CSV table of C-alpha atoms and ligand atoms in Angstrom, one decimal:
chain,number,residue,atom,x,y,z
N,1,MET,CA,-48.0,125.0,258.5
N,2,SER,CA,-51.1,124.5,260.7
N,3,ALA,CA,-54.1,126.9,260.6
N,4,ASP,CA,-53.8,129.3,263.6
N,5,ASN,CA,-57.1,131.5,264.2
N,6,ASN,CA,-55.0,133.4,266.7
N,7,LEU,CA,-53.5,135.6,264.1
N,8,ASP,CA,-55.3,138.2,262.2
N,9,LEU,CA,-52.5,138.8,259.7
N,10,VAL,CA,-49.1,137.4,258.7
N,11,ILE,CA,-46.6,139.4,256.6
N,12,ARG,CA,-44.3,136.6,255.0
N,13,HIS,CA,-40.7,136.9,254.2
N,14,ALA,CA,-40.4,140.5,255.5
N,15,ASP,CA,-37.0,142.2,255.3
N,16,VAL,CA,-37.5,144.2,258.4
N,17,VAL,CA,-35.7,147.5,258.8
N,18,THR,CA,-35.8,149.4,262.0
N,19,ALA,CA,-33.7,152.4,263.4
N,20,SER,CA,-31.1,149.8,264.8
N,21,ASP,CA,-31.7,146.2,263.2
N,22,ARG,CA,-32.2,144.5,260.1
N,23,PHE,CA,-33.6,140.9,260.0
N,24,ARG,CA,-35.8,138.6,257.9
N,25,CYS,CA,-38.8,137.1,259.4
N,26,ASP,CA,-42.6,136.7,259.2
N,27,ILE,CA,-44.6,139.3,261.2
N,28,GLY,CA,-47.5,138.1,263.1
N,29,VAL,CA,-50.5,140.5,264.0
N,30,ARG,CA,-53.4,140.2,266.4
N,31,GLY,CA,-55.6,142.7,267.6
N,32,GLY,CA,-53.7,145.6,265.8
N,33,LYS,CA,-50.5,144.9,267.6
N,34,ILE,CA,-47.3,142.8,266.5
N,35,VAL,CA,-47.5,139.7,268.5
N,36,ALA,CA,-44.9,137.4,266.7
N,37,LEU,CA,-41.6,137.9,264.7
N,38,GLY,CA,-40.3,134.5,263.6
N,39,HIS,CA,-39.9,132.1,260.9
N,40,GLY,CA,-42.8,129.7,259.7
N,41,LEU,CA,-45.5,131.5,261.6
N,42,ALA,CA,-48.8,129.6,261.5
N,43,SER,CA,-51.4,130.7,258.8
N,44,ALA,CA,-53.7,133.6,259.5
N,45,ARG,CA,-56.9,135.1,258.2
N,46,GLN,CA,-54.9,137.4,255.9
N,47,GLU,CA,-51.6,136.3,254.5
N,48,VAL,CA,-49.3,139.1,252.7
N,49,ASP,CA,-46.1,138.1,250.8
N,50,ALA,CA,-43.5,140.8,251.4
N,51,SER,CA,-40.8,139.1,249.2
N,52,GLY,CA,-38.5,141.7,247.5
N,53,LEU,CA,-39.7,144.6,249.8
N,54,LEU,CA,-38.6,146.4,252.8
N,55,ALA,CA,-40.8,146.2,256.0
N,56,LEU,CA,-40.4,149.6,257.9
N,57,PRO,CA,-42.1,151.0,260.7
N,58,GLY,CA,-45.0,153.3,259.5
N,59,GLY,CA,-43.7,156.9,259.2
N,60,VAL,CA,-44.4,159.4,262.0
N,61,ASP,CA,-44.8,163.0,260.6
N,62,GLY,CA,-44.0,165.1,263.4
N,63,HIS,CA,-44.9,168.4,261.9
N,64,CYS,CA,-47.9,168.9,259.7
N,65,HIS,CA,-50.9,171.3,259.4
N,66,LEU,CA,-54.2,170.0,258.9
N,67,ASP,CA,-57.5,171.9,259.0
N,68,GLN,CA,-55.8,174.5,261.2
N,69,PRO,CA,-58.1,177.6,261.6
N,70,MET,CA,-56.8,180.4,259.6
N,71,PRO,CA,-57.2,184.2,259.8
N,72,ASP,CA,-58.4,186.4,257.0
N,73,GLY,CA,-60.6,184.0,255.0
N,74,LEU,CA,-57.8,181.7,254.4
N,75,ARG,CA,-58.6,178.0,254.5
N,76,MET,CA,-56.4,174.8,254.4
N,77,ALA,CA,-57.3,172.6,251.7
N,78,ASP,CA,-56.6,169.4,253.7
N,79,ASP,CA,-58.6,168.3,256.7
N,80,PHE,CA,-58.1,165.3,258.8
N,81,PHE,CA,-59.6,163.1,256.2
N,82,THR,CA,-57.7,164.1,252.9
N,83,GLY,CA,-54.7,164.9,255.0
N,84,THR,CA,-54.4,161.4,256.6
N,85,ARG,CA,-55.3,159.5,253.4
N,86,ALA,CA,-52.5,161.4,251.6
N,87,ALA,CA,-50.1,160.6,254.6
N,88,ALA,CA,-51.0,156.9,254.4
N,89,CYS,CA,-50.5,156.6,250.7
N,90,GLY,CA,-47.2,158.1,251.5
N,91,GLY,CA,-46.2,155.5,254.1
N,92,THR,CA,-47.0,157.6,257.1
N,93,THR,CA,-49.2,156.0,259.7
N,94,THR,CA,-49.2,158.7,262.4
N,95,VAL,CA,-49.5,162.5,262.2
N,96,ILE,CA,-48.8,165.3,264.6
N,97,PRO,CA,-50.7,168.5,263.4
N,98,PHE,CA,-51.1,171.4,265.7
N,99,ALA,CA,-54.0,172.6,268.1
N,100,ALA,CA,-53.4,176.2,267.7
N,101,GLN,CA,-54.2,178.7,270.5
N,102,GLU,CA,-55.6,182.2,269.2
N,103,LYS,CA,-54.6,185.2,271.1
N,104,GLY,CA,-57.1,186.2,273.6
N,105,HIS,CA,-58.5,182.7,273.8
N,106,SER,CA,-57.8,179.6,275.8
N,107,LEU,CA,-55.6,176.9,274.7
N,108,LYS,CA,-58.0,174.2,276.2
N,109,ALA,CA,-60.6,175.7,273.9
N,110,ALA,CA,-58.3,175.2,270.9
N,111,VAL,CA,-57.7,171.6,271.8
N,112,ALA,CA,-61.5,170.9,272.3
N,113,ASP,CA,-62.0,172.5,268.7
N,114,TYR,CA,-59.2,170.6,267.1
N,115,HIS,CA,-60.7,167.4,268.4
N,116,ARG,CA,-64.0,168.1,266.8
N,117,ARG,CA,-62.2,168.6,263.5
N,118,ALA,CA,-60.3,165.4,263.8
N,119,ASP,CA,-63.3,163.3,265.1
N,120,GLY,CA,-64.5,160.7,262.5
N,121,ARG,CA,-62.2,162.1,259.8
N,122,ALA,CA,-58.7,160.6,260.4
N,123,VAL,CA,-57.8,157.4,258.6
N,124,ILE,CA,-54.6,156.8,260.6
N,125,ASP,CA,-53.7,157.6,264.2
N,126,TYR,CA,-52.9,161.3,265.3
N,127,ALA,CA,-51.5,163.0,268.2
N,128,PHE,CA,-51.7,166.7,268.7
N,129,HIS,CA,-49.0,169.4,269.4
N,130,LEU,CA,-50.1,172.6,270.9
N,131,ILE,CA,-49.2,176.0,269.6
N,132,VAL,CA,-48.9,178.5,272.4
N,133,ALA,CA,-49.7,182.1,271.2
N,134,ASP,CA,-50.8,183.9,274.3
N,135,PRO,CA,-49.1,182.6,277.4
N,136,THR,CA,-51.3,184.2,280.0
N,137,PRO,CA,-50.8,183.1,283.7
N,138,ALA,CA,-53.7,181.0,283.3
N,139,VAL,CA,-52.2,179.3,280.3
N,140,LEU,CA,-48.8,179.0,282.0
N,141,HIS,CA,-49.9,177.7,285.4
N,142,ASP,CA,-53.1,175.8,284.8
N,143,GLU,CA,-53.8,175.0,281.2
N,144,LEU,CA,-50.5,173.9,280.0
N,145,PRO,CA,-49.7,171.7,283.1
N,146,ALA,CA,-53.0,170.1,282.8
N,147,LEU,CA,-52.7,169.4,279.0
N,148,ILE,CA,-49.3,168.0,279.4
N,149,ARG,CA,-50.8,165.5,281.8
N,150,GLN,CA,-53.6,164.7,279.5
N,151,GLY,CA,-51.3,163.6,276.6
N,152,TYR,CA,-50.2,166.9,274.8
N,153,SER,CA,-46.6,167.0,275.7
N,154,SER,CA,-45.0,169.1,272.8
N,155,PHE,CA,-45.9,172.6,271.8
N,156,LYS,CA,-44.6,175.2,269.3
N,157,VAL,CA,-43.8,178.9,269.9
N,158,TYR,CA,-43.2,181.4,267.2
N,159,MET,CA,-40.5,184.0,267.1
N,160,THR,CA,-42.4,185.6,264.1
N,161,TYR,CA,-46.0,186.1,262.5
N,162,ASP,CA,-48.1,188.9,264.2
N,163,ASP,CA,-50.8,186.6,265.3
N,164,LEU,CA,-48.7,184.0,266.9
N,165,LYS,CA,-45.1,185.6,267.9
N,166,LEU,CA,-43.9,185.6,271.4
N,167,SER,CA,-41.9,188.1,273.1
N,168,ASP,CA,-38.4,186.9,274.4
N,169,ARG,CA,-39.9,187.2,278.0
N,170,GLN,CA,-42.9,185.1,277.0
N,171,MET,CA,-40.5,182.7,275.4
N,172,LEU,CA,-38.6,182.1,278.5
N,173,GLU,CA,-41.8,181.7,280.5
N,174,VAL,CA,-43.1,178.9,278.1
N,175,LEU,CA,-39.5,177.2,278.2
N,176,ASP,CA,-39.6,177.3,282.0
N,177,VAL,CA,-43.0,175.4,282.0
N,178,ALA,CA,-41.6,172.8,279.7
N,179,ARG,CA,-38.8,172.4,282.0
N,180,GLN,CA,-40.8,171.9,284.9
N,181,HIS,CA,-43.2,169.4,283.4
N,182,GLY,CA,-40.9,167.6,280.9
N,183,ALA,CA,-42.5,168.7,277.9
N,184,LEU,CA,-40.7,169.7,274.6
N,185,VAL,CA,-40.8,173.1,272.8
N,186,MET,CA,-40.5,173.3,269.2
N,187,VAL,CA,-39.2,176.6,268.0
N,188,HIS,CA,-40.0,178.6,264.7
N,189,ALA,CA,-36.8,180.7,264.7
N,190,GLU,CA,-37.3,183.9,262.4
N,191,ASN,CA,-36.7,187.5,263.6
N,192,ALA,CA,-40.0,189.1,263.3
N,193,ASP,CA,-38.7,192.7,263.4
N,194,CYS,CA,-36.0,192.1,260.8
N,195,ILE,CA,-38.7,190.5,258.5
N,196,SER,CA,-41.1,193.5,258.8
N,197,TRP,CA,-38.5,196.0,258.3
N,198,LEU,CA,-37.1,194.3,255.1
N,199,THR,CA,-40.8,193.7,253.9
N,200,ASP,CA,-41.6,197.3,254.4
N,201,ARG,CA,-38.6,198.4,252.5
N,202,LEU,CA,-39.3,195.9,249.7
N,203,VAL,CA,-42.9,196.7,249.3
N,204,GLY,CA,-42.0,200.6,249.3
N,205,GLU,CA,-39.7,199.8,246.4
N,206,GLY,CA,-42.5,198.0,244.7
N,207,ARG,CA,-40.7,194.7,244.8
N,208,ILE,CA,-43.8,192.6,245.7
N,209,ALA,CA,-43.6,189.4,243.4
N,210,PRO,CA,-43.5,186.1,245.2
N,211,ARG,CA,-39.8,185.7,245.1
N,212,PHE,CA,-39.2,188.7,247.3
N,213,HIS,CA,-40.5,186.7,250.1
N,214,GLY,CA,-37.0,185.0,250.1
N,215,LEU,CA,-35.4,188.4,250.2
N,216,ALA,CA,-37.6,189.5,253.3
N,217,ARG,CA,-36.4,186.4,255.1
N,218,PRO,CA,-32.8,185.9,254.5
N,219,ALA,CA,-30.7,183.3,256.3
N,220,VAL,CA,-29.3,185.9,258.7
N,221,VAL,CA,-32.8,186.3,260.1
N,222,GLU,CA,-33.2,182.6,260.8
N,223,ARG,CA,-29.6,182.5,262.1
N,224,GLU,CA,-30.2,185.3,264.7
N,225,ALA,CA,-33.5,183.8,265.8
N,226,THR,CA,-32.0,180.3,266.0
N,227,HIS,CA,-29.1,181.7,268.2
N,228,ARG,CA,-31.5,183.6,270.5
N,229,ALA,CA,-33.7,180.5,270.9
N,230,ILE,CA,-30.6,178.4,271.8
N,231,SER,CA,-29.5,181.2,274.3
N,232,PHE,CA,-33.0,181.1,276.1
N,233,ALA,CA,-32.9,177.2,276.2
N,234,GLU,CA,-29.4,177.4,277.8
N,235,LEU,CA,-30.6,180.1,280.3
N,236,VAL,CA,-33.8,178.1,281.3
N,237,ASP,CA,-31.8,174.9,281.1
N,238,VAL,CA,-34.2,172.9,279.0
N,239,PRO,CA,-34.0,171.2,275.6
N,240,ILE,CA,-35.7,172.7,272.5
N,241,LEU,CA,-36.2,171.5,269.2
N,242,ILE,CA,-35.7,174.0,266.4
N,243,VAL,CA,-38.3,173.0,263.5
N,244,HIS,CA,-37.8,173.6,259.6
N,245,VAL,CA,-34.2,174.6,259.5
N,246,SER,CA,-33.6,175.8,256.0
N,247,GLY,CA,-29.8,176.0,255.7
N,248,LYS,CA,-26.1,176.4,256.6
N,249,GLU,CA,-26.1,179.5,258.9
N,250,ALA,CA,-28.9,178.0,261.2
N,251,ILE,CA,-27.1,174.5,261.1
N,252,GLU,CA,-24.0,176.1,262.3
N,253,GLN,CA,-25.7,177.6,265.3
N,254,ILE,CA,-27.3,174.2,266.2
N,255,ARG,CA,-23.9,172.5,265.7
N,256,TRP,CA,-22.2,175.1,267.8
N,257,ALA,CA,-24.8,174.6,270.7
N,258,GLN,CA,-24.7,170.6,270.3
N,259,GLY,CA,-20.9,170.8,270.5
N,260,ARG,CA,-21.2,172.7,273.9
N,261,GLY,CA,-23.4,169.9,275.3
N,262,LEU,CA,-26.5,171.7,275.1
N,263,LYS,CA,-29.6,169.5,274.2
N,264,ILE,CA,-30.7,171.4,271.0
N,265,LEU,CA,-32.6,169.2,268.6
N,266,ALA,CA,-33.3,170.0,265.0
N,267,GLU,CA,-35.8,169.2,262.3
N,268,THR,CA,-35.5,169.8,258.6
N,269,CYS,CA,-38.1,169.3,255.7
N,270,PRO,CA,-38.2,168.2,252.0
N,271,GLN,CA,-38.5,171.7,250.8
N,272,TYR,CA,-35.0,172.6,252.1
N,273,LEU,CA,-33.5,169.6,250.1
N,274,TYR,CA,-35.3,170.0,246.8
N,275,LEU,CA,-36.5,173.7,246.4
N,276,THR,CA,-34.4,176.9,245.9
N,277,ALA,CA,-35.3,180.7,246.0
N,278,GLU,CA,-35.3,180.4,242.3
N,279,ASP,CA,-38.5,178.2,242.4
N,280,MET,CA,-40.2,181.2,244.0
N,281,GLY,CA,-39.9,183.1,240.7
N,282,LEU,CA,-37.1,183.0,238.1
N,283,PRO,CA,-36.8,186.4,236.4
N,284,GLY,CA,-38.5,186.5,233.0
N,285,GLU,CA,-36.6,186.6,229.8
N,286,ASP,CA,-37.5,190.2,229.7
N,287,GLY,CA,-36.1,190.8,233.0
N,288,SER,CA,-39.4,190.9,234.9
N,289,GLU,CA,-39.5,189.7,238.2
N,290,GLY,CA,-40.8,186.3,238.1
N,291,GLY,CA,-44.4,185.1,237.8
N,292,TYR,CA,-47.0,184.2,240.4
N,293,GLU,CA,-46.3,180.4,240.0
N,294,GLY,CA,-43.5,181.1,242.4
N,295,ALA,CA,-46.3,181.4,245.2
N,296,LYS,CA,-46.5,177.7,245.1
N,297,CYS,CA,-43.2,177.6,246.9
N,298,VAL,CA,-43.6,180.4,249.4
N,299,CYS,CA,-43.0,179.0,252.8
N,300,SER,CA,-41.0,180.1,255.9
N,301,PRO,CA,-38.3,179.9,256.2
N,302,PRO,CA,-37.9,180.0,252.6
N,303,PRO,CA,-36.0,177.7,250.4
N,304,ARG,CA,-32.3,178.9,249.7
N,305,ASP,CA,-29.8,177.8,247.1
N,306,PRO,CA,-27.9,174.7,246.0
N,307,GLU,CA,-25.1,175.1,248.8
N,308,ASN,CA,-27.6,175.3,251.5
N,309,GLN,CA,-29.5,172.2,250.1
N,310,ALA,CA,-26.0,170.3,250.3
N,311,ALA,CA,-25.3,171.8,253.9
N,312,VAL,CA,-28.9,170.2,255.0
N,313,TRP,CA,-28.2,166.8,253.4
N,314,ARG,CA,-25.0,166.8,255.2
N,315,ALA,CA,-26.4,167.6,258.4
N,316,LEU,CA,-28.8,164.9,258.0
N,317,THR,CA,-25.9,162.5,257.2
N,318,ASN,CA,-24.1,163.8,260.3
N,319,GLY,CA,-26.8,163.4,262.9
N,320,VAL,CA,-27.3,167.2,263.4
N,321,PHE,CA,-31.0,166.6,262.7
N,322,SER,CA,-33.0,164.4,264.8
N,323,VAL,CA,-36.4,164.4,262.8
N,324,PHE,CA,-37.4,165.0,259.1
N,325,SER,CA,-41.1,166.1,258.8
N,326,SER,CA,-43.2,167.4,255.9
N,327,ASP,CA,-44.4,170.7,257.5
N,328,HIS,CA,-47.3,170.1,255.2
N,329,ALA,CA,-49.2,173.4,255.0
N,330,PRO,CA,-51.9,172.8,252.3
N,331,PHE,CA,-53.2,175.8,250.5
N,332,ARG,CA,-54.6,175.6,247.0
N,333,PHE,CA,-52.9,177.8,244.3
N,334,ASP,CA,-55.9,178.6,242.3
N,335,ASP,CA,-58.1,179.5,245.2
N,336,PRO,CA,-59.3,182.6,246.8
N,337,HIS,CA,-58.9,180.8,250.2
N,338,GLY,CA,-55.4,179.7,249.3
N,339,LYS,CA,-52.4,181.3,247.6
N,340,LYS,CA,-54.7,184.0,245.9
N,341,PRO,CA,-56.5,185.5,248.7
N,342,GLY,CA,-59.6,187.1,247.8
N,343,GLY,CA,-59.2,185.7,244.4
N,344,LYS,CA,-56.3,187.8,243.3
N,345,GLU,CA,-52.4,187.7,242.8
N,346,GLN,CA,-51.2,189.2,246.1
N,347,PRO,CA,-47.9,191.0,247.1
N,348,PHE,CA,-45.6,188.4,248.6
N,349,HIS,CA,-46.4,189.4,252.2
N,350,HIS,CA,-50.1,188.4,251.7
N,351,ILE,CA,-49.4,185.0,250.3
N,352,PRO,CA,-50.2,182.2,252.8
N,353,ASN,CA,-47.0,180.7,253.8
N,354,GLY,CA,-46.5,176.7,253.3
N,355,VAL,CA,-46.2,174.0,250.9
N,356,PRO,CA,-47.8,170.6,250.7
N,357,GLY,CA,-45.6,167.6,251.2
N,358,ILE,CA,-47.1,165.0,253.5
N,359,GLU,CA,-47.3,162.2,250.7
N,360,THR,CA,-43.9,163.0,249.2
N,361,ARG,CA,-41.9,163.2,252.4
N,362,LEU,CA,-40.6,159.7,252.6
N,363,PRO,CA,-39.8,159.2,249.0
N,364,LEU,CA,-37.9,162.6,248.7
N,365,LEU,CA,-35.8,161.6,251.7
N,366,PHE,CA,-35.3,157.9,250.5
N,367,ASP,CA,-33.5,159.5,247.5
N,368,GLY,CA,-30.7,160.2,250.1
N,369,VAL,CA,-30.5,156.3,250.9
N,370,ARG,CA,-30.2,155.6,247.0
N,371,ARG,CA,-27.5,158.2,246.7
N,372,GLY,CA,-25.5,156.7,249.6
N,373,LEU,CA,-26.1,159.9,252.0
N,374,LEU,CA,-28.1,158.1,254.5
N,375,SER,CA,-28.2,154.5,255.7
N,376,LEU,CA,-31.6,152.8,255.8
N,377,HIS,CA,-31.5,153.0,259.6
N,378,GLN,CA,-31.1,156.7,259.6
N,379,PHE,CA,-34.0,157.0,257.2
N,380,VAL,CA,-36.0,154.9,259.6
N,381,GLU,CA,-34.7,157.0,262.7
N,382,LEU,CA,-35.4,160.3,260.9
N,383,THR,CA,-38.8,159.7,259.8
N,384,SER,CA,-40.3,157.3,262.4
N,385,TYR,CA,-38.3,156.2,265.4
N,386,ARG,CA,-37.1,159.6,266.7
N,387,PRO,CA,-40.4,161.6,266.2
N,388,ALA,CA,-42.1,158.7,268.0
N,389,ARG,CA,-39.7,159.0,270.8
N,390,LEU,CA,-39.5,162.7,270.9
N,391,TYR,CA,-43.3,163.2,270.9
N,392,GLY,CA,-44.1,160.5,273.4
N,393,LEU,CA,-45.4,157.7,271.3
N,394,TYR,CA,-42.7,155.2,271.4
N,395,PRO,CA,-42.6,152.0,271.4
N,396,ARG,CA,-46.3,152.0,270.4
N,397,LYS,CA,-45.3,153.8,267.1
N,398,GLY,CA,-41.8,154.1,265.4
N,399,THR,CA,-40.7,150.5,265.4
N,400,ILE,CA,-41.3,146.8,264.5
N,401,ALA,CA,-41.3,145.1,267.6
N,402,ILE,CA,-43.5,142.7,269.7
N,403,GLY,CA,-46.0,144.8,271.6
N,404,ALA,CA,-45.8,147.7,269.1
N,405,ASP,CA,-48.9,148.6,266.9
N,406,ALA,CA,-48.7,147.0,263.5
N,407,ASP,CA,-48.2,150.1,261.7
N,408,ILE,CA,-46.1,148.8,258.8
N,409,VAL,CA,-45.0,150.0,255.4
N,410,LEU,CA,-43.8,147.5,252.6
N,411,TRP,CA,-41.4,149.7,250.7
N,412,ASP,CA,-40.2,149.1,247.1
N,413,PRO,CA,-36.6,150.4,247.1
N,414,MET,CA,-36.2,150.0,243.4
N,415,ARG,CA,-39.3,151.5,242.3
N,416,LYS,CA,-39.0,154.7,240.1
N,417,VAL,CA,-41.8,157.1,240.3
N,418,ARG,CA,-42.1,160.5,238.6
N,419,ILE,CA,-44.1,162.6,241.1
N,420,ALA,CA,-47.3,164.0,239.6
N,421,ASN,CA,-50.0,165.8,241.4
N,422,GLY,CA,-52.6,163.9,239.6
N,423,ASN,CA,-51.4,160.8,241.5
N,424,LEU,CA,-51.3,162.1,245.0
N,425,HIS,CA,-54.1,161.9,247.5
N,426,HIS,CA,-54.2,165.2,249.1
N,427,ALA,CA,-56.8,168.0,248.4
N,428,VAL,CA,-54.2,170.5,247.0
N,429,ASP,CA,-54.1,171.5,243.3
N,430,TYR,CA,-50.4,171.2,243.0
N,431,THR,CA,-47.2,169.9,244.3
N,432,PRO,CA,-44.0,171.7,244.2
N,433,TYR,CA,-42.1,168.5,243.4
N,434,GLU,CA,-44.1,167.9,240.0
N,435,GLY,CA,-42.1,165.9,237.7
N,436,MET,CA,-39.1,165.0,240.0
N,437,GLU,CA,-38.2,161.4,239.7
N,438,VAL,CA,-37.5,159.5,242.9
N,439,THR,CA,-36.4,155.9,243.3
N,440,GLY,CA,-38.2,154.0,246.3
N,441,TRP,CA,-41.8,154.3,247.0
N,442,PRO,CA,-44.3,152.8,249.8
N,443,MET,CA,-46.4,150.1,248.2
N,444,THR,CA,-48.6,148.8,250.9
N,445,THR,CA,-49.4,150.6,254.2
N,446,PHE,CA,-51.0,148.7,257.3
N,447,SER,CA,-52.4,150.7,260.2
N,448,ARG,CA,-52.8,148.8,263.3
N,449,GLY,CA,-52.7,145.6,261.2
N,450,GLU,CA,-55.5,146.9,258.8
N,451,MET,CA,-54.1,147.2,255.2
N,452,ILE,CA,-55.3,150.7,254.1
N,453,VAL,CA,-53.1,151.0,250.8
N,454,ARG,CA,-52.3,148.0,248.7
N,455,ASN,CA,-49.7,148.1,246.0
N,456,GLY,CA,-50.2,152.0,245.8
N,457,GLU,CA,-54.1,151.6,245.7
N,458,TYR,CA,-55.9,153.5,248.4
N,459,LEU,CA,-58.5,151.0,249.9
N,460,GLU,CA,-61.0,153.6,251.3
N,461,PRO,CA,-60.9,152.3,255.0
N,462,SER,CA,-63.6,154.2,257.1
N,463,ALA,CA,-62.8,157.7,257.9
N,464,GLY,CA,-62.6,158.1,261.6
N,465,ARG,CA,-60.7,154.6,262.1
N,466,GLY,CA,-57.7,156.8,263.0
N,467,LYS,CA,-57.5,157.0,266.7
N,468,PHE,CA,-56.2,160.1,268.9
N,469,LEU,CA,-53.0,159.0,270.6
N,470,GLU,CA,-52.3,160.5,274.3
N,471,ALA,CA,-48.6,161.4,274.2
N,472,GLY,CA,-46.3,160.4,276.9
N,473,LEU,CA,-43.6,162.6,278.0
N,474,PRO,CA,-40.9,163.1,275.5
N,475,GLU,CA,-37.8,160.7,275.3
N,476,LEU,CA,-34.8,162.8,274.3
M,501,DUC,N1,-44.2,178.2,257.8
M,501,DUC,C1,-44.8,177.9,259.0
M,501,DUC,O1,-44.2,178.4,259.9
M,501,DUC,N2,-46.0,177.3,259.1
M,501,DUC,C2,-46.5,176.7,258.0
M,501,DUC,C3,-45.9,176.7,256.8
M,501,DUC,C4,-44.6,177.5,256.8
M,501,DUC,O2,-44.2,177.8,255.6
M,502,ZN,ZN1,-43.1,177.2,261.7
M,503,ZN,ZN1,-45.3,174.3,260.3
């Protein structure tokens, strides 16, 4: 092989898997891009042997929360540095967290603030979704159209949470803007009034332990809102994506809509495959209502039961879901700014919602490949290719192809790992998956051709090397 200074990096003997293909080749990288796929490529400044490993497109985590401003003295544990570090160690090379509008404030200001939080901190590339919490005429007619043109082409709306929720009328108005401009709306589908009525009743009865969070948000509450969101999308004639779907009843609504030819996309997350309502607090032996440890698994929608977990796995197998994201929402457990607001154990409705999972997302789903529930191609499709397309980042992200960014993960499909928080790279003091054993782990991660994790070791690339990605319009 002749020396060829043109290539910065060659990954030799790669067993490349994309959403559609599998082939063996060397991967040549120059200037952060894949420039050659072939056999016997000329030697490069850096040579890596990928024998025995899969070469996958780096993961695209299309739903995670990093350094998002929080009300009431709460604080997310992960900022753009620790969050993207953990993502990279988990085989993810692009994250898409949320620039969240506060009611009474402009959306543009939220985006500017969020850039300040990301600048100089991220170690992998990132785009932003928007959260539209106050769709005033100025937001609908000026800010949103301008932001879509500037590379923010997806936005989330909430049907619950007092500080975020939209009325049905507001939902329709936001969906209409998305239709006119080709953007994608992500919907958090839970019925706010049902939740507040159930919460008041539970609290009135003194049923306030973390596990009652699940009883305040039963499946029917998610099912009703899912159906309503689908109806709005049909009325406005625009695709939507229902995020963090937790189980059978919401899945039935989505399948029903898809069967009618509506473009209803859906996302699920690791917590709905691996956690159940019991994780929010088993009754104690003395019949007490479960301890505060259950707060670690409080998220919305809540984890349900094994039958629902099986339904979520089936829907992944059958193509009901387009994307698999972490919904990483990092609150420390033993922390007055986290799961113990004000330093005290709190009634369930004052526990910040969310679980960490940015680093464990890919290994937890890969277990479905080992169990024969998903093909390798489905795994790549759900975790990288489809999120890249839906959020306007393809073909720069989401595949291994000439011209794409060299965001590549060398994956050991046989490696057994027992998940332990001590080995993770986020800034949260727990993982809800502690002690679970998975087979398959990301060994080496390249971001735009730079090796940032080697054999599981984080190489401490410079914070701020991660670039902001202007998203194009969604490709559905
Ligand atoms: N639910 C959300 O809607 N967002 C963050 C985490 C959660 O549990
Ligand atoms: Zn949500
Ligand atoms: Zn979320």
